[in-house]
PDB file of C-alpha atoms in Angstrom:
ATOM      1  CA  MET X   1      50.794  -1.656  30.387  1.00  0.00           C
ATOM      2  CA  ARG X   2      50.375   0.802  27.459  1.00  0.00           C
ATOM      3  CA  VAL X   3      54.014   0.989  27.081  1.00  0.00           C
ATOM      4  CA  ALA X   4      54.343  -2.703  27.010  1.00  0.00           C
ATOM      5  CA  ILE X   5      51.835  -2.959  24.303  1.00  0.00           C
ATOM      6  CA  TRP X   6      53.474  -0.178  22.186  1.00  0.00           C
ATOM      7  CA  ALA X   7      56.740  -1.837  22.653  1.00  0.00           C
ATOM      8  CA  GLY X   8      55.315  -5.153  21.316  1.00  0.00           C
ATOM      9  CA  ALA X   9      55.848  -7.140  24.537  1.00  0.00           C
ATOM     10  CA  ILE X  10      52.149  -7.845  25.041  1.00  0.00           C
ATOM     11  CA  PRO X  11      50.142  -8.330  21.849  1.00  0.00           C
ATOM     12  CA  ALA X  12      47.132  -5.942  21.417  1.00  0.00           C
ATOM     13  CA  VAL X  13      43.744  -7.517  21.654  1.00  0.00           C
ATOM     14  CA  GLU X  14      41.373  -7.050  18.803  1.00  0.00           C
ATOM     15  CA  PRO X  15      38.087  -5.271  19.517  1.00  0.00           C
ATOM     16  CA  PRO X  16      35.050  -7.537  19.792  1.00  0.00           C
ATOM     17  CA  ASN X  17      33.007  -8.214  16.773  1.00  0.00           C
ATOM     18  CA  VAL X  18      29.702  -6.592  17.961  1.00  0.00           C
ATOM     19  CA  THR X  19      27.742  -7.520  14.855  1.00  0.00           C
ATOM     20  CA  ALA X  20      28.709 -11.236  15.027  1.00  0.00           C
ATOM     21  CA  ALA X  21      27.824 -11.238  18.817  1.00  0.00           C
ATOM     22  CA  ALA X  22      24.423  -9.639  18.230  1.00  0.00           C
ATOM     23  CA  ALA X  23      23.789 -12.365  15.460  1.00  0.00           C
ATOM     24  CA  ILE X  24      24.758 -15.133  17.824  1.00  0.00           C
ATOM     25  CA  ILE X  25      22.531 -13.712  20.671  1.00  0.00           C
ATOM     26  CA  ALA X  26      19.505 -13.559  18.342  1.00  0.00           C
ATOM     27  CA  ALA X  27      19.994 -17.040  16.944  1.00  0.00           C
ATOM     28  CA  ILE X  28      20.191 -18.394  20.520  1.00  0.00           C
ATOM     29  CA  TRP X  29      17.028 -16.313  21.532  1.00  0.00           C
ATOM     30  CA  ALA X  30      15.219 -17.756  18.446  1.00  0.00           C
ATOM     31  CA  ALA X  31      16.187 -21.281  19.276  1.00  0.00           C
ATOM     32  CA  ARG X  32      15.022 -20.986  22.856  1.00  0.00           C
ATOM     33  CA  MET X  33      11.692 -19.565  21.700  1.00  0.00           C
ATOM     34  CA  ILE X  34      11.177 -22.255  19.231  1.00  0.00           C
ATOM     35  CA  ARG X  35      12.059 -24.850  21.873  1.00  0.00           C
ATOM     36  CA  GLU X  36       9.501 -23.281  24.243  1.00  0.00           C
ATOM     37  CA  MET X  37       6.865 -23.345  21.664  1.00  0.00           C
ATOM     38  CA  MET X  38       7.527 -26.972  20.718  1.00  0.00           C
ATOM     39  CA  ILE X  39       7.196 -27.885  24.517  1.00  0.00           C
ATOM     40  CA  MET X  40       3.923 -25.936  24.864  1.00  0.00           C
ATOM     41  CA  TYR X  41       2.442 -27.638  21.674  1.00  0.00           C
ATOM     42  CA  PHE X  42       3.505 -30.965  22.866  1.00  0.00           C
ATOM     43  CA  VAL X  43       1.937 -30.439  26.373  1.00  0.00           C
ATOM     44  CA  TYR X  44      -1.213 -28.973  24.600  1.00  0.00           C
ATOM     45  CA  SER X  45      -1.546 -31.825  22.130  1.00  0.00           C
ATOM     46  CA  THR X  46      -1.049 -34.600  24.766  1.00  0.00           C
ATOM     47  CA  SER X  47      -3.292 -32.915  27.345  1.00  0.00           C
ATOM     48  CA  ASN X  48      -5.991 -32.412  24.647  1.00  0.00           C
ATOM     49  CA  ALA X  49      -5.783 -36.131  23.621  1.00  0.00           C
ATOM     50  CA  VAL X  50      -6.352 -37.142  27.324  1.00  0.00           C
ATOM     51  CA  TRP X  51      -9.489 -35.080  27.481  1.00  0.00           C
ATOM     52  CA  SER X  52     -10.913 -36.201  24.187  1.00  0.00           C
ATOM     53  CA  HIS X  53      -9.547 -39.943  24.480  1.00  0.00           C
ATOM     54  CA  GLU X  54      -7.711 -39.626  21.246  1.00  0.00           C
ATOM     55  CA  SER X  55      -4.149 -40.522  20.424  1.00  0.00           C
ATOM     56  CA  PRO X  56      -1.742 -37.492  20.548  1.00  0.00           C
ATOM     57  CA  ARG X  57      -1.352 -35.605  17.150  1.00  0.00           C
ATOM     58  CA  ALA X  58       2.112 -35.660  15.601  1.00  0.00           C
TER      59      ALA X  58
END
């Protein structure tokens, strides 16, 4: 396979961009954490409203 790559028959693959991949993984992790916190706040605010007989807070 190396001979074919050197000969130009098979194009060489560029190495992965590790920095961009790490940034994407961090953004996905942050979005998931924000989503989880929003869900937890929604559950807390609605369950708190049920106990206190108030309308849920925005």
